[in-house]
């Protein structure tokens, strides 16, 4: 039995690892690489294995950087099952269809504005039909359920607390009379965060793959985050501007609306009109409330008794493109939540074009921004950026609210790792290079565990 590191071994996105057991080949995730155009072009490269040779995939959760190459895997010959938590199937259908639609639209634009022969024959990475075929291969499991998915390979999912259906993956592997337990963290959420339950730690692991997105920092505490957001809203209101929130459609958007209802009075939201300008986020919200068993106690109480939350009478769902365009006629008093979360596509780009040059406006980032994306450029302080081929001056106030991240910080991840009853051998993945080094040092200092930072292609004998 051996483990080979492939995706997210030198960056955050593109999660994918290869497990070989007794002649069988199993993938942990099959995610899309996100970032600069050069990085995203890597998605078209061949896999380091024959897709038809893959016996099964274990999917930790639905975010595109973990699931987004599954349609391509199927398109190139994979025909096995994809094991995941039940809710992830519903969310994956929404996410992968959206990803395919963007790919189809991009290919169409390149064909219509072609200047080379290659552009005249541009093809999408995959189509909506490919996405549907990938989702059709998914097999749902409950948290805590154990299933033999290959001879000698038993799978169990535990709650990762990241987004709905996100899972910590536990694989108990038996080969040649030896048993090893491999645990893959997937993406871990914060403890005591709203809506979802806290991350669960398995009892033991021999080998642990752990993410490190925010392994070098601590998020602001929750009450500090609430106060910070309130001050941003009050300042923007006094200065008669708009507030733009580039938000991931799955997880972040639902959490934001929950917080808007909870702190409606404290944040003086009655002075604003709130727009959820994302058909995908609107659909995901329906899915979230359809899984009451996955919500934390407080969110479940509000779901079962909506009267406990103030009604958001000033909330507008804008599913149609025409309604989205009309928002840009508003000069002040609008809070606009729109995708994509890293500003690398979607409706948020159009709202930025109308507001980014206005000093009275605010842009609030609540999640990780991959290198090469417009979001990373904005949080990095660039004063001139390009949107749809045109240059824009950045005058709006830029705010990064780490306390709302769906990813746990260093303290959260160390707390999760401290829950193991034994001392696993640790491999740090899914992080920027410097962050992984910082997190490795923290693990070694606090938990006295053996830690490695693998490179793509590195192989470990289990």
Tab-separated table of C-alpha atoms in Angstrom:
chain	number	residue	atom	x	y	z
A	1	UNK	CA	0.000	0.000	0.000
A	2	UNK	CA	1.316	3.421	-0.971
A	3	UNK	CA	0.176	7.036	-1.070
A	4	UNK	CA	1.239	9.466	-3.786
A	5	UNK	CA	0.748	13.213	-3.524
A	6	UNK	CA	-0.568	14.924	-6.626
A	7	UNK	CA	-2.862	17.970	-6.340
A	8	UNK	CA	-2.703	20.652	-3.615
A	9	UNK	CA	0.797	19.504	-2.702
A	10	UNK	CA	2.303	22.844	-3.791
A	11	UNK	CA	-0.736	25.116	-3.673
A	12	UNK	CA	-4.120	25.408	-1.978
A	13	UNK	CA	-6.378	24.441	-4.874
A	14	UNK	CA	-6.566	21.273	-6.994
A	15	UNK	CA	-6.848	18.783	-4.128
A	16	UNK	CA	-6.074	15.211	-5.264
A	17	UNK	CA	-4.057	12.340	-3.774
A	18	UNK	CA	-3.529	8.804	-5.086
A	19	UNK	CA	-3.779	5.656	-2.968
A	20	UNK	CA	-2.697	2.263	-4.310
A	21	UNK	CA	-3.794	-0.837	-2.363
A	22	UNK	CA	-3.503	-4.469	-3.473
A	23	UNK	CA	-3.631	-3.603	-7.153
A	24	UNK	CA	-6.462	-1.093	-6.747
A	25	UNK	CA	-6.243	2.672	-7.363
A	26	UNK	CA	-8.231	5.105	-5.205
A	27	UNK	CA	-8.320	8.920	-5.419
A	28	UNK	CA	-8.842	11.288	-2.506
A	29	UNK	CA	-10.600	14.264	-4.145
A	30	UNK	CA	-10.222	15.406	-7.747
A	31	UNK	CA	-10.237	19.185	-7.578
A	32	UNK	CA	-9.883	22.069	-10.000
A	33	UNK	CA	-6.760	24.237	-9.926
A	34	UNK	CA	-7.743	27.891	-9.427
A	35	UNK	CA	-5.672	31.059	-9.682
A	36	UNK	CA	-3.857	32.730	-12.563
A	37	UNK	CA	-4.626	31.811	-16.201
A	38	UNK	CA	-1.333	29.917	-16.294
A	39	UNK	CA	-2.297	27.856	-13.252
A	40	UNK	CA	-5.811	27.184	-14.512
A	41	UNK	CA	-4.348	25.957	-17.815
A	42	UNK	CA	-2.854	23.053	-15.823
A	43	UNK	CA	-6.350	21.594	-15.507
A	44	UNK	CA	-6.160	20.469	-19.144
A	45	UNK	CA	-3.000	18.434	-18.619
A	46	UNK	CA	-3.140	14.644	-18.527
A	47	UNK	CA	-3.647	12.948	-15.180
A	48	UNK	CA	-0.579	11.006	-13.912
A	49	UNK	CA	-2.661	7.827	-14.207
A	50	UNK	CA	-5.179	6.390	-16.624
A	51	UNK	CA	-8.655	7.556	-15.500
A	52	UNK	CA	-10.068	4.187	-16.599
A	53	UNK	CA	-7.713	2.501	-14.101
A	54	UNK	CA	-9.167	4.368	-11.112
A	55	UNK	CA	-11.396	2.024	-9.120
A	56	UNK	CA	-13.054	4.648	-6.898
A	57	UNK	CA	-12.894	8.261	-5.704
A	58	UNK	CA	-13.479	9.513	-2.167
A	59	UNK	CA	-14.712	13.117	-2.210
A	60	UNK	CA	-14.280	15.138	0.998
A	61	UNK	CA	-16.720	17.916	0.035
A	62	UNK	CA	-18.251	19.780	-2.863
A	63	UNK	CA	-16.072	22.870	-3.256
A	64	UNK	CA	-14.700	23.087	-6.791
A	65	UNK	CA	-11.064	22.963	-5.686
A	66	UNK	CA	-11.857	19.467	-4.358
A	67	UNK	CA	-14.443	18.234	-6.882
A	68	UNK	CA	-13.993	20.314	-10.030
A	69	UNK	CA	-12.019	17.849	-12.187
A	70	UNK	CA	-14.383	14.934	-11.572
A	71	UNK	CA	-16.320	15.638	-14.802
A	72	UNK	CA	-13.009	15.621	-16.689
A	73	UNK	CA	-12.045	12.337	-15.003
A	74	UNK	CA	-15.325	10.795	-16.179
A	75	UNK	CA	-14.944	12.339	-19.645
A	76	UNK	CA	-11.527	10.682	-19.957
A	77	UNK	CA	-12.667	7.215	-18.956
A	78	UNK	CA	-13.375	6.873	-15.213
A	79	UNK	CA	-16.451	4.714	-14.621
A	80	UNK	CA	-16.264	3.826	-10.918
A	81	UNK	CA	-18.138	5.126	-7.859
A	82	UNK	CA	-17.487	8.447	-6.092
A	83	UNK	CA	-18.123	8.099	-2.352
A	84	UNK	CA	-19.155	11.216	-0.469
A	85	UNK	CA	-21.551	12.521	2.190
A	86	UNK	CA	-25.205	12.705	1.068
A	87	UNK	CA	-25.450	16.514	1.163
A	88	UNK	CA	-22.339	16.822	-1.001
A	89	UNK	CA	-24.161	15.135	-3.869
A	90	UNK	CA	-26.832	17.849	-3.904
A	91	UNK	CA	-24.288	20.664	-3.617
A	92	UNK	CA	-21.985	19.094	-6.222
A	93	UNK	CA	-24.752	19.108	-8.813
A	94	UNK	CA	-25.145	22.866	-8.349
A	95	UNK	CA	-21.412	23.574	-8.260
A	96	UNK	CA	-20.315	21.357	-11.121
A	97	UNK	CA	-23.114	22.498	-13.436
A	98	UNK	CA	-22.073	26.084	-12.735
A	99	UNK	CA	-18.411	25.261	-13.349
A	100	UNK	CA	-19.322	23.582	-16.649
A	101	UNK	CA	-21.511	26.522	-17.697
A	102	UNK	CA	-18.617	28.916	-17.100
A	103	UNK	CA	-16.294	26.665	-19.121
A	104	UNK	CA	-18.786	26.469	-21.993
A	105	UNK	CA	-19.317	30.259	-21.965
A	106	UNK	CA	-15.570	30.922	-21.919
A	107	UNK	CA	-15.002	28.590	-24.875
A	108	UNK	CA	-17.838	30.254	-26.801
A	109	UNK	CA	-16.366	33.729	-26.208
A	110	UNK	CA	-12.926	32.574	-27.359
A	111	UNK	CA	-14.401	31.082	-30.539
A	112	UNK	CA	-16.369	34.261	-31.337
A	113	UNK	CA	-13.365	36.538	-30.800
A	114	UNK	CA	-10.749	34.152	-32.156
A	115	UNK	CA	-7.487	35.481	-33.571
A	116	UNK	CA	-5.768	32.085	-33.905
A	117	UNK	CA	-6.730	28.678	-35.201
A	118	UNK	CA	-6.586	27.246	-31.679
A	119	UNK	CA	-9.082	29.829	-30.402
A	120	UNK	CA	-11.431	29.178	-33.348
A	121	UNK	CA	-11.672	25.559	-32.169
A	122	UNK	CA	-11.728	26.276	-28.433
A	123	UNK	CA	-13.472	23.572	-26.408
A	124	UNK	CA	-14.633	23.752	-22.780
A	125	UNK	CA	-12.749	21.743	-20.176
A	126	UNK	CA	-16.001	19.831	-19.791
A	127	UNK	CA	-19.699	20.303	-20.479
A	128	UNK	CA	-22.829	20.290	-18.355
A	129	UNK	CA	-23.511	16.759	-19.601
A	130	UNK	CA	-20.079	15.720	-18.300
A	131	UNK	CA	-20.919	17.308	-14.945
A	132	UNK	CA	-24.210	15.433	-14.721
A	133	UNK	CA	-22.467	12.154	-15.553
A	134	UNK	CA	-19.953	12.788	-12.750
A	135	UNK	CA	-22.692	13.476	-10.193
A	136	UNK	CA	-24.494	10.313	-11.343
A	137	UNK	CA	-21.463	8.318	-10.191
A	138	UNK	CA	-21.723	9.657	-6.616
A	139	UNK	CA	-22.778	7.338	-3.786
A	140	UNK	CA	-23.945	8.970	-0.567
A	141	UNK	CA	-22.944	7.965	2.965
A	142	UNK	CA	-23.909	9.194	6.427
A	143	UNK	CA	-21.429	10.581	8.925
A	144	UNK	CA	-20.192	7.724	11.114
A	145	UNK	CA	-21.193	4.982	8.651
A	146	UNK	CA	-18.471	2.456	7.765
A	147	UNK	CA	-18.396	0.906	4.296
A	148	UNK	CA	-15.955	-1.407	2.518
A	149	UNK	CA	-15.413	0.404	-0.772
A	150	UNK	CA	-12.624	-1.838	-2.126
A	151	UNK	CA	-11.226	-5.171	-0.920
A	152	UNK	CA	-9.408	-4.351	2.314
A	153	UNK	CA	-10.417	-0.652	2.308
A	154	UNK	CA	-13.047	0.548	4.801
A	155	UNK	CA	-14.269	4.142	4.612
A	156	UNK	CA	-15.851	6.326	7.292
A	157	UNK	CA	-16.788	10.026	7.129
A	158	UNK	CA	-16.794	12.380	10.117
A	159	UNK	CA	-18.096	15.965	10.160
A	160	UNK	CA	-15.419	18.511	9.130
A	161	UNK	CA	-17.560	21.564	9.954
A	162	UNK	CA	-16.426	23.403	6.795
A	163	UNK	CA	-19.506	23.474	4.546
A	164	UNK	CA	-22.627	21.339	4.471
A	165	UNK	CA	-21.599	17.709	3.939
A	166	UNK	CA	-17.874	18.384	4.351
A	167	UNK	CA	-16.095	15.348	5.708
A	168	UNK	CA	-12.969	14.175	7.434
A	169	UNK	CA	-12.006	10.984	5.576
A	170	UNK	CA	-10.935	7.909	7.563
A	171	UNK	CA	-9.630	4.909	5.597
A	172	UNK	CA	-8.787	1.651	7.378
A	173	UNK	CA	-6.598	-0.296	4.973
A	174	UNK	CA	-5.654	-3.966	5.268
A	175	UNK	CA	-3.082	-5.596	2.995
A	176	UNK	CA	-0.785	-8.578	3.536
A	177	UNK	CA	-2.005	-9.041	7.092
A	178	UNK	CA	-1.128	-5.438	8.054
A	179	UNK	CA	-3.632	-2.690	8.862
A	180	UNK	CA	-3.033	1.051	8.559
A	181	UNK	CA	-5.417	3.914	9.250
A	182	UNK	CA	-5.100	6.910	6.939
A	183	UNK	CA	-6.972	10.110	7.792
A	184	UNK	CA	-7.443	13.017	5.382
A	185	UNK	CA	-8.713	16.198	6.996
A	186	UNK	CA	-10.320	17.599	3.857
A	187	UNK	CA	-11.019	21.231	4.751
A	188	UNK	CA	-11.618	21.890	8.453
A	189	UNK	CA	-14.043	24.517	9.724
A	190	UNK	CA	-13.815	26.735	12.769
A	191	UNK	CA	-14.990	25.640	16.192
A	192	UNK	CA	-18.051	27.429	17.589
A	193	UNK	CA	-18.851	28.932	14.179
A	194	UNK	CA	-22.510	29.541	13.279
A	195	UNK	CA	-24.790	27.194	11.314
A	196	UNK	CA	-22.679	23.993	11.192
A	197	UNK	CA	-21.440	21.617	13.868
A	198	UNK	CA	-17.840	21.555	15.101
A	199	UNK	CA	-15.186	19.411	13.368
A	200	UNK	CA	-14.876	15.826	14.626
A	201	UNK	CA	-11.517	14.111	15.218
A	202	UNK	CA	-11.113	10.357	14.611
A	203	UNK	CA	-9.665	8.358	17.491
A	204	UNK	CA	-6.445	7.365	15.725
A	205	UNK	CA	-4.421	7.586	12.541
A	206	UNK	CA	-1.148	6.130	11.378
A	207	UNK	CA	-0.901	8.582	8.500
A	208	UNK	CA	-2.543	12.027	8.593
A	209	UNK	CA	-2.966	14.388	5.644
A	210	UNK	CA	-3.931	17.795	7.027
A	211	UNK	CA	-4.829	21.001	5.227
A	212	UNK	CA	-2.987	24.219	6.096
A	213	UNK	CA	-4.888	27.068	4.410
A	214	UNK	CA	-4.642	29.328	7.477
A	215	UNK	CA	-1.951	27.416	9.330
A	216	UNK	CA	0.141	30.545	9.887
A	217	UNK	CA	-2.437	32.811	11.542
A	218	UNK	CA	-5.216	33.241	14.055
A	219	UNK	CA	-8.622	34.578	13.091
A	220	UNK	CA	-10.152	37.401	15.078
A	221	UNK	CA	-12.499	36.065	17.755
A	222	UNK	CA	-16.160	35.916	16.812
A	223	UNK	CA	-17.400	38.846	18.897
A	224	UNK	CA	-14.529	40.950	17.571
A	225	UNK	CA	-15.621	39.989	14.058
A	226	UNK	CA	-19.217	41.020	14.813
A	227	UNK	CA	-18.014	44.407	16.096
A	228	UNK	CA	-15.728	44.891	13.072
A	229	UNK	CA	-18.535	44.242	10.596
A	230	UNK	CA	-20.866	46.589	12.464
A	231	UNK	CA	-18.315	49.401	12.226
A	232	UNK	CA	-17.828	48.810	8.477
A	233	UNK	CA	-21.587	49.005	7.902
A	234	UNK	CA	-21.952	52.191	9.965
A	235	UNK	CA	-19.022	53.934	8.253
A	236	UNK	CA	-20.242	53.040	4.761
A	237	UNK	CA	-23.720	54.251	5.681
A	238	UNK	CA	-22.379	57.652	6.864
A	239	UNK	CA	-20.350	58.016	3.674
A	240	UNK	CA	-23.317	57.059	1.461
A	241	UNK	CA	-21.662	54.183	-0.350
A	242	UNK	CA	-22.373	50.584	-1.284
A	243	UNK	CA	-20.867	47.441	0.233
A	244	UNK	CA	-19.733	44.579	-1.991
A	245	UNK	CA	-19.119	41.127	-0.526
A	246	UNK	CA	-17.522	38.634	-2.939
A	247	UNK	CA	-18.764	35.424	-1.363
A	248	UNK	CA	-18.423	31.746	-2.066
A	249	UNK	CA	-21.892	30.600	-3.066
A	250	UNK	CA	-21.733	27.448	-0.962
A	251	UNK	CA	-21.351	27.998	2.754
A	252	UNK	CA	-20.322	31.627	3.055
A	253	UNK	CA	-23.442	33.156	1.520
A	254	UNK	CA	-25.741	31.092	3.759
A	255	UNK	CA	-23.722	31.971	6.850
A	256	UNK	CA	-23.780	35.684	5.975
A	257	UNK	CA	-27.579	35.769	5.684
A	258	UNK	CA	-27.874	33.906	8.990
A	259	UNK	CA	-25.627	36.517	10.642
A	260	UNK	CA	-27.528	39.375	8.993
A	261	UNK	CA	-30.719	38.116	10.607
A	262	UNK	CA	-29.030	37.490	13.972
A	263	UNK	CA	-27.394	40.945	14.162
A	264	UNK	CA	-30.006	42.871	12.191
A	265	UNK	CA	-30.538	45.509	14.877
A	266	UNK	CA	-26.949	45.691	16.138
A	267	UNK	CA	-25.623	46.272	12.605
A	268	UNK	CA	-28.478	48.708	11.781
A	269	UNK	CA	-29.285	46.745	8.652
A	270	UNK	CA	-32.691	48.387	8.364
A	271	UNK	CA	-30.819	51.273	6.688
A	272	UNK	CA	-29.720	49.010	3.818
A	273	UNK	CA	-31.132	46.996	0.959
A	274	UNK	CA	-29.460	43.566	0.859
A	275	UNK	CA	-29.037	41.695	-2.436
A	276	UNK	CA	-28.080	38.040	-2.725
A	277	UNK	CA	-27.028	38.205	-6.355
A	278	UNK	CA	-26.184	34.561	-6.980
A	279	UNK	CA	-28.570	31.923	-8.355
A	280	UNK	CA	-26.171	29.243	-7.098
A	281	UNK	CA	-26.156	30.656	-3.547
A	282	UNK	CA	-29.951	30.890	-3.565
A	283	UNK	CA	-30.252	27.234	-4.566
A	284	UNK	CA	-27.599	26.213	-2.042
A	285	UNK	CA	-29.589	27.939	0.700
A	286	UNK	CA	-32.545	25.698	-0.055
A	287	UNK	CA	-30.249	22.665	0.159
A	288	UNK	CA	-28.780	23.794	3.491
A	289	UNK	CA	-32.152	24.045	5.200
A	290	UNK	CA	-33.103	20.670	3.725
A	291	UNK	CA	-30.534	18.913	5.938
A	292	UNK	CA	-31.585	19.802	9.498
A	293	UNK	CA	-29.559	16.919	10.946
A	294	UNK	CA	-26.316	18.597	9.841
A	295	UNK	CA	-26.987	21.976	11.473
A	296	UNK	CA	-25.799	23.055	14.900
A	297	UNK	CA	-28.337	23.414	17.709
A	298	UNK	CA	-28.850	27.157	17.341
A	299	UNK	CA	-29.305	27.086	13.566
A	300	UNK	CA	-31.662	24.119	13.894
A	301	UNK	CA	-33.778	26.037	16.419
A	302	UNK	CA	-34.047	28.989	14.006
A	303	UNK	CA	-34.880	26.671	11.116
A	304	UNK	CA	-37.690	25.033	13.071
A	305	UNK	CA	-38.984	28.356	14.412
A	306	UNK	CA	-38.245	31.191	11.950
A	307	UNK	CA	-39.929	33.662	14.302
A	308	UNK	CA	-36.796	33.529	16.468
A	309	UNK	CA	-34.941	35.544	13.794
A	310	UNK	CA	-35.915	39.050	12.602
A	311	UNK	CA	-37.463	38.920	9.122
A	312	UNK	CA	-35.107	40.287	6.462
A	313	UNK	CA	-37.764	42.335	4.692
A	314	UNK	CA	-35.012	44.235	2.866
A	315	UNK	CA	-33.442	41.081	1.402
A	316	UNK	CA	-33.721	40.613	-2.358
A	317	UNK	CA	-32.907	37.414	-4.253
A	318	UNK	CA	-31.781	38.349	-7.768
A	319	UNK	CA	-31.694	35.200	-9.845
A	320	UNK	CA	-32.270	36.800	-13.258
A	321	UNK	CA	-29.524	38.681	-15.110
A	322	UNK	CA	-31.808	41.671	-15.686
A	323	UNK	CA	-32.370	42.098	-11.943
A	324	UNK	CA	-28.629	41.841	-11.325
A	325	UNK	CA	-27.918	44.618	-13.828
A	326	UNK	CA	-30.427	46.950	-12.185
A	327	UNK	CA	-28.474	46.801	-8.934
A	328	UNK	CA	-25.734	48.835	-10.607
A	329	UNK	CA	-28.101	51.803	-10.847
A	330	UNK	CA	-27.968	52.070	-7.038
A	331	UNK	CA	-25.399	54.615	-5.839
A	332	UNK	CA	-25.712	54.037	-2.085
A	333	UNK	CA	-27.403	51.914	0.558
A	334	UNK	CA	-26.881	48.511	-1.104
A	335	UNK	CA	-25.136	45.482	0.385
A	336	UNK	CA	-24.396	43.176	-2.544
A	337	UNK	CA	-23.392	39.546	-1.926
A	338	UNK	CA	-22.275	37.973	-5.194
A	339	UNK	CA	-19.934	35.316	-6.564
A	340	UNK	CA	-17.267	34.486	-7.161
A	341	UNK	CA	-15.535	34.519	-3.796
A	342	UNK	CA	-12.079	35.163	-5.329
A	343	UNK	CA	-13.385	37.667	-7.932
A	344	UNK	CA	-12.132	35.453	-10.756
A	345	UNK	CA	-15.481	35.456	-12.551
A	346	UNK	CA	-19.200	35.818	-11.976
A	347	UNK	CA	-21.493	38.726	-11.218
A	348	UNK	CA	-19.240	40.358	-8.620
A	349	UNK	CA	-17.003	41.601	-11.455
A	350	UNK	CA	-19.795	43.749	-12.884
A	351	UNK	CA	-20.523	45.282	-9.479
A	352	UNK	CA	-16.836	45.984	-8.939
A	353	UNK	CA	-16.688	47.924	-12.220
A	354	UNK	CA	-19.375	50.279	-10.926
A	355	UNK	CA	-18.063	50.670	-7.372
A	356	UNK	CA	-14.327	49.925	-7.078
A	357	UNK	CA	-13.269	53.498	-7.988
A	358	UNK	CA	-15.560	55.106	-5.384
A	359	UNK	CA	-13.873	55.868	-2.001
A	360	UNK	CA	-17.231	55.855	-0.199
A	361	UNK	CA	-17.759	52.177	-1.052
A	362	UNK	CA	-16.448	49.102	0.781
A	363	UNK	CA	-15.381	45.642	-0.421
A	364	UNK	CA	-15.416	42.914	2.232
A	365	UNK	CA	-13.482	39.673	1.710
A	366	UNK	CA	-14.447	36.777	3.955
A	367	UNK	CA	-12.416	33.874	2.546
A	368	UNK	CA	-9.133	32.681	1.083
A	369	UNK	CA	-7.876	34.420	-2.080
A	370	UNK	CA	-5.669	32.256	-4.302
A	371	UNK	CA	-2.498	33.764	-5.839
A	372	UNK	CA	-3.151	35.225	-9.271
A	373	UNK	CA	-6.820	36.010	-8.647
A	374	UNK	CA	-8.293	39.512	-8.653
A	375	UNK	CA	-9.279	38.981	-5.022
A	376	UNK	CA	-5.655	38.365	-4.007
A	377	UNK	CA	-4.587	41.524	-5.874
A	378	UNK	CA	-7.183	43.606	-4.039
A	379	UNK	CA	-6.396	42.302	-0.551
A	380	UNK	CA	-2.707	42.711	-1.440
A	381	UNK	CA	-3.231	46.445	-1.863
A	382	UNK	CA	-2.920	46.902	-5.638
A	383	UNK	CA	-4.223	50.332	-6.668
A	384	UNK	CA	-4.916	49.562	-10.330
A	385	UNK	CA	-6.559	46.340	-11.512
A	386	UNK	CA	-7.925	44.936	-14.749
A	387	UNK	CA	-11.547	43.759	-15.052
A	388	UNK	CA	-12.818	42.388	-18.361
A	389	UNK	CA	-9.774	43.855	-20.113
A	390	UNK	CA	-10.185	47.402	-18.790
A	391	UNK	CA	-8.082	49.091	-16.098
A	392	UNK	CA	-9.798	50.394	-12.929
A	393	UNK	CA	-8.449	52.551	-10.101
A	394	UNK	CA	-8.988	51.018	-6.655
A	395	UNK	CA	-10.349	53.666	-4.286
A	396	UNK	CA	-12.973	51.669	-2.361
A	397	UNK	CA	-12.059	50.532	1.136
A	398	UNK	CA	-10.820	46.911	1.243
A	399	UNK	CA	-11.534	44.781	4.341
A	400	UNK	CA	-10.508	41.191	5.082
A	401	UNK	CA	-12.664	39.486	7.729
A	402	UNK	CA	-10.840	36.301	8.693
A	403	UNK	CA	-13.275	35.544	11.498
A	404	UNK	CA	-15.915	34.539	8.939
A	405	UNK	CA	-13.686	32.094	7.098
A	406	UNK	CA	-15.036	28.596	6.542
A	407	UNK	CA	-11.480	27.399	7.241
A	408	UNK	CA	-10.216	26.970	10.764
A	409	UNK	CA	-7.118	28.914	11.779
A	410	UNK	CA	-3.905	27.500	13.255
A	411	UNK	CA	-5.440	27.136	16.716
A	412	UNK	CA	-8.506	25.318	15.338
A	413	UNK	CA	-6.379	22.857	13.366
A	414	UNK	CA	-4.011	22.185	16.264
A	415	UNK	CA	-7.022	21.631	18.518
A	416	UNK	CA	-8.419	19.150	15.999
A	417	UNK	CA	-5.108	17.290	15.711
A	418	UNK	CA	-4.706	17.170	19.494
A	419	UNK	CA	-7.867	15.020	19.595
A	420	UNK	CA	-6.068	11.950	18.220
A	421	UNK	CA	-5.327	9.393	20.937
A	422	UNK	CA	-2.138	8.246	19.213
A	423	UNK	CA	0.714	10.025	17.440
A	424	UNK	CA	0.205	9.934	13.661
A	425	UNK	CA	2.823	10.715	11.047
A	426	UNK	CA	1.696	14.029	9.529
A	427	UNK	CA	1.816	15.349	5.959
A	428	UNK	CA	0.895	19.006	5.473
A	429	UNK	CA	-0.948	19.792	2.207
A	430	UNK	CA	-3.398	22.372	0.804
A	431	UNK	CA	-1.501	25.558	1.659
A	432	UNK	CA	0.822	28.214	0.307
A	433	UNK	CA	4.517	27.285	0.629
A	434	UNK	CA	5.396	29.622	3.492
A	435	UNK	CA	2.194	28.813	5.351
A	436	UNK	CA	2.923	25.080	5.270
A	437	UNK	CA	6.371	25.645	6.770
A	438	UNK	CA	4.911	27.807	9.534
A	439	UNK	CA	2.216	25.228	10.288
A	440	UNK	CA	4.705	22.358	10.280
A	441	UNK	CA	6.809	24.222	12.841
A	442	UNK	CA	3.744	24.844	15.009
A	443	UNK	CA	2.752	21.145	14.924
A	444	UNK	CA	6.254	20.025	15.829
A	445	UNK	CA	6.489	22.543	18.677
A	446	UNK	CA	3.015	22.092	20.161
A	447	UNK	CA	2.275	18.424	19.490
A	448	UNK	CA	5.764	16.939	19.033
A	449	UNK	CA	4.710	14.990	15.948
A	450	UNK	CA	6.796	13.994	12.938
A	451	UNK	CA	5.753	16.304	10.082
A	452	UNK	CA	6.608	16.359	6.365
A	453	UNK	CA	5.723	18.733	3.538
A	454	UNK	CA	5.367	16.599	0.395
A	455	UNK	CA	5.981	17.740	-3.163
A	456	UNK	CA	3.854	16.679	-6.146
A	457	UNK	CA	4.791	13.131	-7.125
A	458	UNK	CA	6.240	12.218	-3.731
A	459	UNK	CA	5.292	8.708	-2.621
A	460	UNK	CA	4.919	7.225	0.867
A	461	UNK	CA	4.905	3.503	1.649
A	462	UNK	CA	2.214	2.794	4.219
